[in-house]
PDB file of C-alpha atoms in Angstrom:
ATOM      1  CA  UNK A 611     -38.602 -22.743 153.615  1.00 55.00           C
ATOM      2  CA  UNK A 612     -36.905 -20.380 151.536  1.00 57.00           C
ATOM      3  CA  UNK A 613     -33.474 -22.498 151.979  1.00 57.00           C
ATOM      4  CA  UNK A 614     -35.511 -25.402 150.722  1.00 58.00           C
ATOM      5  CA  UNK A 615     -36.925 -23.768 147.503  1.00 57.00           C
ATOM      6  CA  UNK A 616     -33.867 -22.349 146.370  1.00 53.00           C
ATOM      7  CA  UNK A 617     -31.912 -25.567 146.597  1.00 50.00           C
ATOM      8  CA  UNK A 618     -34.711 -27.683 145.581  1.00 56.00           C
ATOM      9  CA  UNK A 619     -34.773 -24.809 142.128  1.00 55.00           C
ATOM     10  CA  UNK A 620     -31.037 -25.279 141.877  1.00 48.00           C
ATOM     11  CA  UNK A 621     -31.215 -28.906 141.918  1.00 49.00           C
ATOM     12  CA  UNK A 622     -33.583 -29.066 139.140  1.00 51.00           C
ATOM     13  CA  UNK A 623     -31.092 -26.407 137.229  1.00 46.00           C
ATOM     14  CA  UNK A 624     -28.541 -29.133 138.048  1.00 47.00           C
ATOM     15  CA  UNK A 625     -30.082 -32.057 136.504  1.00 48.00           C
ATOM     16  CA  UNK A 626     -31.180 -30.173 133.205  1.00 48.00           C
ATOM     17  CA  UNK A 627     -27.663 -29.209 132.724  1.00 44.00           C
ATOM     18  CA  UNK A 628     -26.590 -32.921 132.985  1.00 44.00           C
ATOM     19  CA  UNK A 629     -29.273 -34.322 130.863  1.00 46.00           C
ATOM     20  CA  UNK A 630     -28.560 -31.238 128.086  1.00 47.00           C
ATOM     21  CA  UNK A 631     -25.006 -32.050 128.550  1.00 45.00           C
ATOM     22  CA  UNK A 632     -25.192 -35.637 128.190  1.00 44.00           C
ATOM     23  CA  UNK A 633     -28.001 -34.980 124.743  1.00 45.00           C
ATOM     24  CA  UNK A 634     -25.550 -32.663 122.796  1.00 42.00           C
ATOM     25  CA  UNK A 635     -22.211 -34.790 123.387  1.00 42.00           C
ATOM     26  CA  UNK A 636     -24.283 -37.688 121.516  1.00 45.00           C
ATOM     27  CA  UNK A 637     -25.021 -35.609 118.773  1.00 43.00           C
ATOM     28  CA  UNK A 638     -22.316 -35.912 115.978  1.00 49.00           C
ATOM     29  CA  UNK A 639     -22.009 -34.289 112.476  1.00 51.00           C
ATOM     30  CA  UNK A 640     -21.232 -37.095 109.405  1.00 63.00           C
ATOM     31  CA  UNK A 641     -17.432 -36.213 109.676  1.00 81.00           C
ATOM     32  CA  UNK A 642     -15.743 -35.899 113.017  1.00 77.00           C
ATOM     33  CA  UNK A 643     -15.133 -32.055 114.356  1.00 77.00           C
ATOM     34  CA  UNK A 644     -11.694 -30.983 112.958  1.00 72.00           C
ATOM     35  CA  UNK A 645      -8.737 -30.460 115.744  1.00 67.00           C
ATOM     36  CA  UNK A 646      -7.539 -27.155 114.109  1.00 77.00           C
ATOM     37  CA  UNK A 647      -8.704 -24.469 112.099  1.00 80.00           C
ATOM     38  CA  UNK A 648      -7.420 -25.791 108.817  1.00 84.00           C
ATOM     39  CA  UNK A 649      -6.102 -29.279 107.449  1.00 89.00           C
ATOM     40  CA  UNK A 650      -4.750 -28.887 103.261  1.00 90.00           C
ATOM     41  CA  UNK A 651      -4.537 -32.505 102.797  1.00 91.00           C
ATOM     42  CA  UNK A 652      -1.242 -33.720 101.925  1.00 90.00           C
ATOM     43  CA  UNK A 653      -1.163 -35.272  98.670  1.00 88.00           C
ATOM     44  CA  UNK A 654       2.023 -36.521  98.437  1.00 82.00           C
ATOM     45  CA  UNK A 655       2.896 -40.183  97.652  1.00 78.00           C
ATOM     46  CA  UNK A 656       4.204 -41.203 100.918  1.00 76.00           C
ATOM     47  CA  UNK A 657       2.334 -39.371 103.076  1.00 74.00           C
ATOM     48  CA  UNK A 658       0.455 -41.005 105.999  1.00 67.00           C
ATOM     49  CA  UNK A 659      -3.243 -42.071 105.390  1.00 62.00           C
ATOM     50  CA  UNK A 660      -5.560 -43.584 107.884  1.00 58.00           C
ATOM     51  CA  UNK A 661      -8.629 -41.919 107.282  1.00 60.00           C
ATOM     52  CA  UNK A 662      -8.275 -38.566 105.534  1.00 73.00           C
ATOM     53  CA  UNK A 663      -5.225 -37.128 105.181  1.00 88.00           C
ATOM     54  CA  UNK A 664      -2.269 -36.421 106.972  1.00 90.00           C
ATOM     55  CA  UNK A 665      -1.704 -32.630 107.194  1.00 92.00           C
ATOM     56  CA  UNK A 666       0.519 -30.571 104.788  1.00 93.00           C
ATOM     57  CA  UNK A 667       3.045 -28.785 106.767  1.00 94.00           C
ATOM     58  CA  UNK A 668       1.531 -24.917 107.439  1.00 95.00           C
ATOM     59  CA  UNK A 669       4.662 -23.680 105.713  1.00 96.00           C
ATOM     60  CA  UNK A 670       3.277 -25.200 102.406  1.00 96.00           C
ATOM     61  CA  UNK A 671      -0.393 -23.880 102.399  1.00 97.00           C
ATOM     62  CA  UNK A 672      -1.339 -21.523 100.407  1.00 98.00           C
ATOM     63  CA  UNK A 673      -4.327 -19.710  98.660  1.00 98.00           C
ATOM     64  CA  UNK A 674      -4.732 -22.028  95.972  1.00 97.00           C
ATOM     65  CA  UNK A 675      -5.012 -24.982  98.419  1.00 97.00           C
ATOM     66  CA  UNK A 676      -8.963 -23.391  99.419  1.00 98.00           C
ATOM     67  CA  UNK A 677      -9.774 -22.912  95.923  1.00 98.00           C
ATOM     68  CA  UNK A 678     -11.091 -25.137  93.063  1.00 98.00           C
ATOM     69  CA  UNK A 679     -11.299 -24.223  89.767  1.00 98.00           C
ATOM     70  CA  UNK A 680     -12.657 -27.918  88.353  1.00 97.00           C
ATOM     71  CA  UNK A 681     -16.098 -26.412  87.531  1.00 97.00           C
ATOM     72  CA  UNK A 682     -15.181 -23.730  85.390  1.00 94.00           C
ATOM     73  CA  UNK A 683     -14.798 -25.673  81.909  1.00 88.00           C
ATOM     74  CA  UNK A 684     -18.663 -26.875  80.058  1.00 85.00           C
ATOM     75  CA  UNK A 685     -18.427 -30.564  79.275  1.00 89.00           C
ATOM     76  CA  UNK A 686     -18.513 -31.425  75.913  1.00 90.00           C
ATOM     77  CA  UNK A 687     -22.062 -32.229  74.883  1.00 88.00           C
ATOM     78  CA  UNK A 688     -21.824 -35.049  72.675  1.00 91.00           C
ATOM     79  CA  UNK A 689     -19.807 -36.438  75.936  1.00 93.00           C
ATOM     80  CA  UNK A 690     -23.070 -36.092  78.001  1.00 95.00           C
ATOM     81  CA  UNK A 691     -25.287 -37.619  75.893  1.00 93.00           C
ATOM     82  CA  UNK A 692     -23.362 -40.496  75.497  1.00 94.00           C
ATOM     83  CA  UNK A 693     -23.223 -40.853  79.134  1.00 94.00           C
ATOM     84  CA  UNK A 694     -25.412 -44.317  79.925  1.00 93.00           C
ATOM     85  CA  UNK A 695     -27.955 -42.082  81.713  1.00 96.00           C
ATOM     86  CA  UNK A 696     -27.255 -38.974  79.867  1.00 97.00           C
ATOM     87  CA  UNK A 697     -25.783 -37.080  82.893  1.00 98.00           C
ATOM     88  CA  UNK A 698     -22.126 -36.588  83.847  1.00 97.00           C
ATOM     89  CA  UNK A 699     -21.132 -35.680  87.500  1.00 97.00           C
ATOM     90  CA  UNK A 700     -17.387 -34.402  88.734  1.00 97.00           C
ATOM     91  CA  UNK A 701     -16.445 -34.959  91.928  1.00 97.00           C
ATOM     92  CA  UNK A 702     -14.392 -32.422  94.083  1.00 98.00           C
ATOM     93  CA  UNK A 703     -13.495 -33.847  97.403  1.00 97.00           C
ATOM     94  CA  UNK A 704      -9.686 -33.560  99.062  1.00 95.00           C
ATOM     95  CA  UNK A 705      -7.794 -35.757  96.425  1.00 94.00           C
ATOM     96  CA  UNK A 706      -8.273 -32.406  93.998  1.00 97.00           C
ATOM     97  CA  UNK A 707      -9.189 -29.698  96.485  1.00 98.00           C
ATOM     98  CA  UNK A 708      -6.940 -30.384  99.075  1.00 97.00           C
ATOM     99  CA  UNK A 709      -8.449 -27.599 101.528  1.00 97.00           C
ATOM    100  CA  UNK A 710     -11.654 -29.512 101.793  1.00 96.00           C
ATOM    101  CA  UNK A 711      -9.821 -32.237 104.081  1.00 94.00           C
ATOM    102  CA  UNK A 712     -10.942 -32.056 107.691  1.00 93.00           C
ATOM    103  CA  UNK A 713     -14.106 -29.562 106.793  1.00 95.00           C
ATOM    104  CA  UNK A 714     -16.899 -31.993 106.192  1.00 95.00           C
ATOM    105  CA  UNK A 715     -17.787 -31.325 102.973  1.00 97.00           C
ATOM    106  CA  UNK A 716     -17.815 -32.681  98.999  1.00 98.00           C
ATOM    107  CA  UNK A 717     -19.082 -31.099  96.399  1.00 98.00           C
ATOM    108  CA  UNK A 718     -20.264 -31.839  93.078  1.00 98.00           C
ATOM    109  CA  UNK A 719     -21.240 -30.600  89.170  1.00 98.00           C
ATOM    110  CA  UNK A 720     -24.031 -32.392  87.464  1.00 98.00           C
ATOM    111  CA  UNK A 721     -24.303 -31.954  84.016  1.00 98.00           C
ATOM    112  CA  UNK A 722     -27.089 -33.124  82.325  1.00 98.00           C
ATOM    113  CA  UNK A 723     -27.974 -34.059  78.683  1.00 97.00           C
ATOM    114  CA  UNK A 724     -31.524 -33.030  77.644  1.00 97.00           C
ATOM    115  CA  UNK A 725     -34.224 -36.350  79.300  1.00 98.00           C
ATOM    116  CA  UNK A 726     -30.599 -37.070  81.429  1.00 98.00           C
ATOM    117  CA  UNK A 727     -30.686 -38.629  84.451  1.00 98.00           C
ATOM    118  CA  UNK A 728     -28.582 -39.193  88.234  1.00 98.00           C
ATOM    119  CA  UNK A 729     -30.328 -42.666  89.015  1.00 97.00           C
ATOM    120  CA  UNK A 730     -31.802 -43.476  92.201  1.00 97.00           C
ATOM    121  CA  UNK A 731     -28.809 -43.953  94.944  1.00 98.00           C
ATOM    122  CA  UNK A 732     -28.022 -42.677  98.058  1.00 97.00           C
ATOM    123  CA  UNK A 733     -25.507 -41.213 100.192  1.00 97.00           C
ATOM    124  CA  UNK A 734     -25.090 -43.105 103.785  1.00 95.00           C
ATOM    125  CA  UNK A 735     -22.747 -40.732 105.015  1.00 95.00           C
ATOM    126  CA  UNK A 736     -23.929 -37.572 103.903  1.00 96.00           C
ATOM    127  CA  UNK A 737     -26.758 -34.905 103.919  1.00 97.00           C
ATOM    128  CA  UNK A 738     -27.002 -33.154 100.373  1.00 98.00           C
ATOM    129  CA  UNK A 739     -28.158 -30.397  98.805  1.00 99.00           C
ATOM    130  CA  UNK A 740     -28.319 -29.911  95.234  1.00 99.00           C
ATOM    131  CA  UNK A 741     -28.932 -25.894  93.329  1.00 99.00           C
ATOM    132  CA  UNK A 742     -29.770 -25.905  89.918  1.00 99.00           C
ATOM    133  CA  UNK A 743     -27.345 -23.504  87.911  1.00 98.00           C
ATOM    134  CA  UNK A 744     -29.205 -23.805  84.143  1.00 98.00           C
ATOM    135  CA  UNK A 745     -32.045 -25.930  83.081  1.00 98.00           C
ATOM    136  CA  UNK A 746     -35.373 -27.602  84.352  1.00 99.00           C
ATOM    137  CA  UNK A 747     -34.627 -30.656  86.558  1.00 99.00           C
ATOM    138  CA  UNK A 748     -36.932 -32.796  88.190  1.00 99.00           C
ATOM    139  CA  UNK A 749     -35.539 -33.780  91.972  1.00 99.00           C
ATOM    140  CA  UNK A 750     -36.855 -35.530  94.754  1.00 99.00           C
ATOM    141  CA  UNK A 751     -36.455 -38.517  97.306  1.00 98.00           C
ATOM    142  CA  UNK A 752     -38.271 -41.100  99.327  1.00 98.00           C
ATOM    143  CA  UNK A 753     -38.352 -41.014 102.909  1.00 97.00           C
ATOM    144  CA  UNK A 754     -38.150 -44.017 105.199  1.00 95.00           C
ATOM    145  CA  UNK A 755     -42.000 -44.527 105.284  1.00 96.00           C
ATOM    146  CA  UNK A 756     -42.216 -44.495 101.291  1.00 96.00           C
ATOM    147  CA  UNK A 757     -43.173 -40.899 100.840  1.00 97.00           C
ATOM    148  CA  UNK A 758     -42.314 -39.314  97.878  1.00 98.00           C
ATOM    149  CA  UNK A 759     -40.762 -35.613  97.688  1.00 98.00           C
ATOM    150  CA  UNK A 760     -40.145 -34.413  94.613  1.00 99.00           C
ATOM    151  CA  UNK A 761     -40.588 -30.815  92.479  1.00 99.00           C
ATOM    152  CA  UNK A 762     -39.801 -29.576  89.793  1.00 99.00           C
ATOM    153  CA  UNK A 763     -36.934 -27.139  90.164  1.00 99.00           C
ATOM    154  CA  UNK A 764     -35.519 -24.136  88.007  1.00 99.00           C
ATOM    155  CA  UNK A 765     -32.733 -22.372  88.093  1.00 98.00           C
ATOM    156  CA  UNK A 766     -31.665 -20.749  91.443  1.00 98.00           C
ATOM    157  CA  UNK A 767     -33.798 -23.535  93.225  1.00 99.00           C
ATOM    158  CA  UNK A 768     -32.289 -25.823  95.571  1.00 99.00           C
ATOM    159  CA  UNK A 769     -33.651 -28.987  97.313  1.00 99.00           C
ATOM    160  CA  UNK A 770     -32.092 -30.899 100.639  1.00 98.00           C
ATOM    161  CA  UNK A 771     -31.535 -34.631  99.928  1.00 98.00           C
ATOM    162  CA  UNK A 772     -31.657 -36.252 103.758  1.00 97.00           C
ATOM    163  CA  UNK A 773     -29.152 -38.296 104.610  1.00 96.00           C
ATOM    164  CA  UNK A 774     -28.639 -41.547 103.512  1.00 96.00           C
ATOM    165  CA  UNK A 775     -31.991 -41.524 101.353  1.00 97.00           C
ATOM    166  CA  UNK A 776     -32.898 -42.407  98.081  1.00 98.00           C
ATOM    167  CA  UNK A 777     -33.214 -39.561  95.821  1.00 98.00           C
ATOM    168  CA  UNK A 778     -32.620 -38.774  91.708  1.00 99.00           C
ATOM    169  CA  UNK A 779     -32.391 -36.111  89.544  1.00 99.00           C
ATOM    170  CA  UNK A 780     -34.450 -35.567  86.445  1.00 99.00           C
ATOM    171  CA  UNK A 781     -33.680 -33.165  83.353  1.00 99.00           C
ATOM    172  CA  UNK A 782     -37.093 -32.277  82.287  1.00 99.00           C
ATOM    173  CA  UNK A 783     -36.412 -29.582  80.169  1.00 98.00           C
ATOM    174  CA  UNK A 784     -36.124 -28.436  76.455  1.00 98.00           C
ATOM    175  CA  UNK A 785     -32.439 -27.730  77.161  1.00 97.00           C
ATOM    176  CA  UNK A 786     -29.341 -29.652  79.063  1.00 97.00           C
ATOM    177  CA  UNK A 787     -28.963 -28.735  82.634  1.00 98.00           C
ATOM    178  CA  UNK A 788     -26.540 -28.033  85.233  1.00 98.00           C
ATOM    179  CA  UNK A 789     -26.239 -28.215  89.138  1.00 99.00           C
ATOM    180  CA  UNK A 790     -23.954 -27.992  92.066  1.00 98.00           C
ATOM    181  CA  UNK A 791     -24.462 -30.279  94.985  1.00 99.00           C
ATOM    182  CA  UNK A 792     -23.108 -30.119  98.120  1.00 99.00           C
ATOM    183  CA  UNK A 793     -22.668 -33.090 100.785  1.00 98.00           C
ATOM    184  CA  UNK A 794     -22.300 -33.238 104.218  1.00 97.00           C
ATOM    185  CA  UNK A 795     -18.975 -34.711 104.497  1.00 96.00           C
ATOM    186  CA  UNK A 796     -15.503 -35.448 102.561  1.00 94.00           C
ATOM    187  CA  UNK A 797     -16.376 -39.563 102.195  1.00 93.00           C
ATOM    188  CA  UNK A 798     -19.808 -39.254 101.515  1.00 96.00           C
ATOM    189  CA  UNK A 799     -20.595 -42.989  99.866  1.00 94.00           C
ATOM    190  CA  UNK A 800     -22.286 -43.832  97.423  1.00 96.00           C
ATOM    191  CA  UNK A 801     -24.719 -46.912  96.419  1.00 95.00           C
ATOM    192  CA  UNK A 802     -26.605 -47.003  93.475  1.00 95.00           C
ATOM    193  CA  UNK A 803     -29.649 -48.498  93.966  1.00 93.00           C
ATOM    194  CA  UNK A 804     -30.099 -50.682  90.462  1.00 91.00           C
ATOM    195  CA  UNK A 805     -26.692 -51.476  90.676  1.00 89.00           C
ATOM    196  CA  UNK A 806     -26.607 -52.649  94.533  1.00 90.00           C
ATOM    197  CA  UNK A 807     -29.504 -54.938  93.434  1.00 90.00           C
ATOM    198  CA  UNK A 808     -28.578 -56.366  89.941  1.00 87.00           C
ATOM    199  CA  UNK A 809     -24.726 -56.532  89.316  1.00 83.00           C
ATOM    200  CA  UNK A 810     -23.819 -58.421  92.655  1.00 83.00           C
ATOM    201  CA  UNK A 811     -24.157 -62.468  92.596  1.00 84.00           C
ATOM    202  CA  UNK A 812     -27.538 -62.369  94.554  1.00 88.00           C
ATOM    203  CA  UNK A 813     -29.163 -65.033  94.622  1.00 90.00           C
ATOM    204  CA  UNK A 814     -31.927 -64.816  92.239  1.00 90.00           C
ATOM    205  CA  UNK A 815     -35.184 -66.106  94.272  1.00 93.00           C
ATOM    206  CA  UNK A 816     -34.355 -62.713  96.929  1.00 94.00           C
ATOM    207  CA  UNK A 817     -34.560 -60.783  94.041  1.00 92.00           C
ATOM    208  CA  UNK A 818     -37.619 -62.977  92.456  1.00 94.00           C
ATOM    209  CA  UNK A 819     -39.624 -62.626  96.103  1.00 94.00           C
ATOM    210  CA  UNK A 820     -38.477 -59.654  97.221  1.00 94.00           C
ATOM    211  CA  UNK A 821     -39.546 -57.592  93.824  1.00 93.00           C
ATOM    212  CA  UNK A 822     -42.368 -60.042  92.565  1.00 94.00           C
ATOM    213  CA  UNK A 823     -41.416 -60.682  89.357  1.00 93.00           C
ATOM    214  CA  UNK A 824     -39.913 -64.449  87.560  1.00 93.00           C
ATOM    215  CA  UNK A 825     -36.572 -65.554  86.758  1.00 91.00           C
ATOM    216  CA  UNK A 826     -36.409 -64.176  83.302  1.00 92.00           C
ATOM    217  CA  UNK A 827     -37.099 -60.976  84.174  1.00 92.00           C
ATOM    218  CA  UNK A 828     -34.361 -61.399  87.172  1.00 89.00           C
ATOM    219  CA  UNK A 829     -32.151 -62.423  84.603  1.00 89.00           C
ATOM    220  CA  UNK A 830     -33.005 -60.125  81.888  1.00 91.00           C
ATOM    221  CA  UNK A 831     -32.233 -57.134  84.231  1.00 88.00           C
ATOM    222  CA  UNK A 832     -28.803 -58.304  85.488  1.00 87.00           C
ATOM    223  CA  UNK A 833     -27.797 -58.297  81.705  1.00 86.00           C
ATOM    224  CA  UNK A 834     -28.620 -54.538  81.306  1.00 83.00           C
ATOM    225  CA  UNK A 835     -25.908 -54.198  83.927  1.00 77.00           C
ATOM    226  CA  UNK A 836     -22.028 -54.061  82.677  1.00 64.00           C
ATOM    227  CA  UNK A 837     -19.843 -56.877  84.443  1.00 59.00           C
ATOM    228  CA  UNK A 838     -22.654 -58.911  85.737  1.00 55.00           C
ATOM    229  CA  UNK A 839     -22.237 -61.988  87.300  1.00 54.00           C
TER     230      UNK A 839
END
């Protein structure tokens, strides 16, 4: 009897283990797991690319290939504001911070001109999280059932953007704003939403039905949009 528990107990143990196993080798992060500890890309014009970058040789790493200085320098103001949506955002993924290449991650300074905006879009490769640095910015994003999340954040705040969601960011403040986002991989995507909508050549009765609104106004928005069809 005791024979009989024990393996019946161990069986059990058995089959947990499998089905745990079998759970967590399905689970995958946006960017594959890297194959050694470090990858600097390698930037150089003929160097290999498939997707990423082919490794510089370790003999020609150094410090300054795991740090970015792109962030330091304000953006001109008058630059901002003449941005079409008042904000300006710099991009630092592998092509300019080479020791980001393998690790998952982009990352990102908004600047925002005062009532500037990051339009709706999302990310469908990426989780993001966004930390306000100076200002008053209004942030949120809708979920798949049409929820919204948003607040009002100041600085020191931060928000997590789910992945591949629709989310903006709002300066609400008296003053221009900045933050520093961070996304969950090094090819993170990106689709504006008014953009994936109005600049392609959709046909104009999806965009008539599927928003309920006429042909003028279809037609209207699609010349608010640079290099319509």
């Amino acid at each position: 009897m005791g024979n009989s528990t024990c393996f019946t107990d161990l069986l059990k143990l058995l089959i947990i283990t499998l089905c745990a196993t079998a759970f967590f080798s399905n689970v995958h992060a946006a960017d594959p797991d890297p194959l050694a500890d470090f990858c600097v890309a390698d930037l150089s014009p003929n160097a290999p690319m498939v997707s990423g970058y082919a490794c510089k040789p370790r003999s020609d790493v150094s410090t300054k290939d795991f740090v970015y200085t792109g962030f330091r320098k304000a953006k001109d103001a008058e630059n901002i504001t003449q941005a079409p949506t008042g904000a300006i955002v710099d991009i630092a993924g592998p092509k300019v911070w080479p020791g980001l290449n393998t690790q998952g991650l982009t990352q990102a300074r908004l600047d925002f001109a005062i009532g500037g905006l990051v339009p709706l879009h999302t990310h469908p490769r990426a989780s993001e999280t966004s930390l306000v640095i100076k200002g008053t910015i209004y942030m949120g994003f809708i979920s798949e059932d049409n929820i919204l999340y948003a607040s009002t954040l100041q600085q020191g705040d931060i928000i997590l953007f789910p992945r591949a969601l629709m989310h903006f960011q709002l300066n609400v403040g008296n003053e221009t704003a900045i933050a520093y986002n961070t996304l969950t991989s090094q090819s993170p995507g990106l689709l504006l939403v008014a953009s994936q909508i109005f600049r392609p050549n959709l046909t104009a009765a999806v965009i008539e039905k599927s928003f309920g609104i006429d042909a003028a106004t279809v037609k209207l928005l699609k010349e608010s949009f640079p290099g319509h069809p």
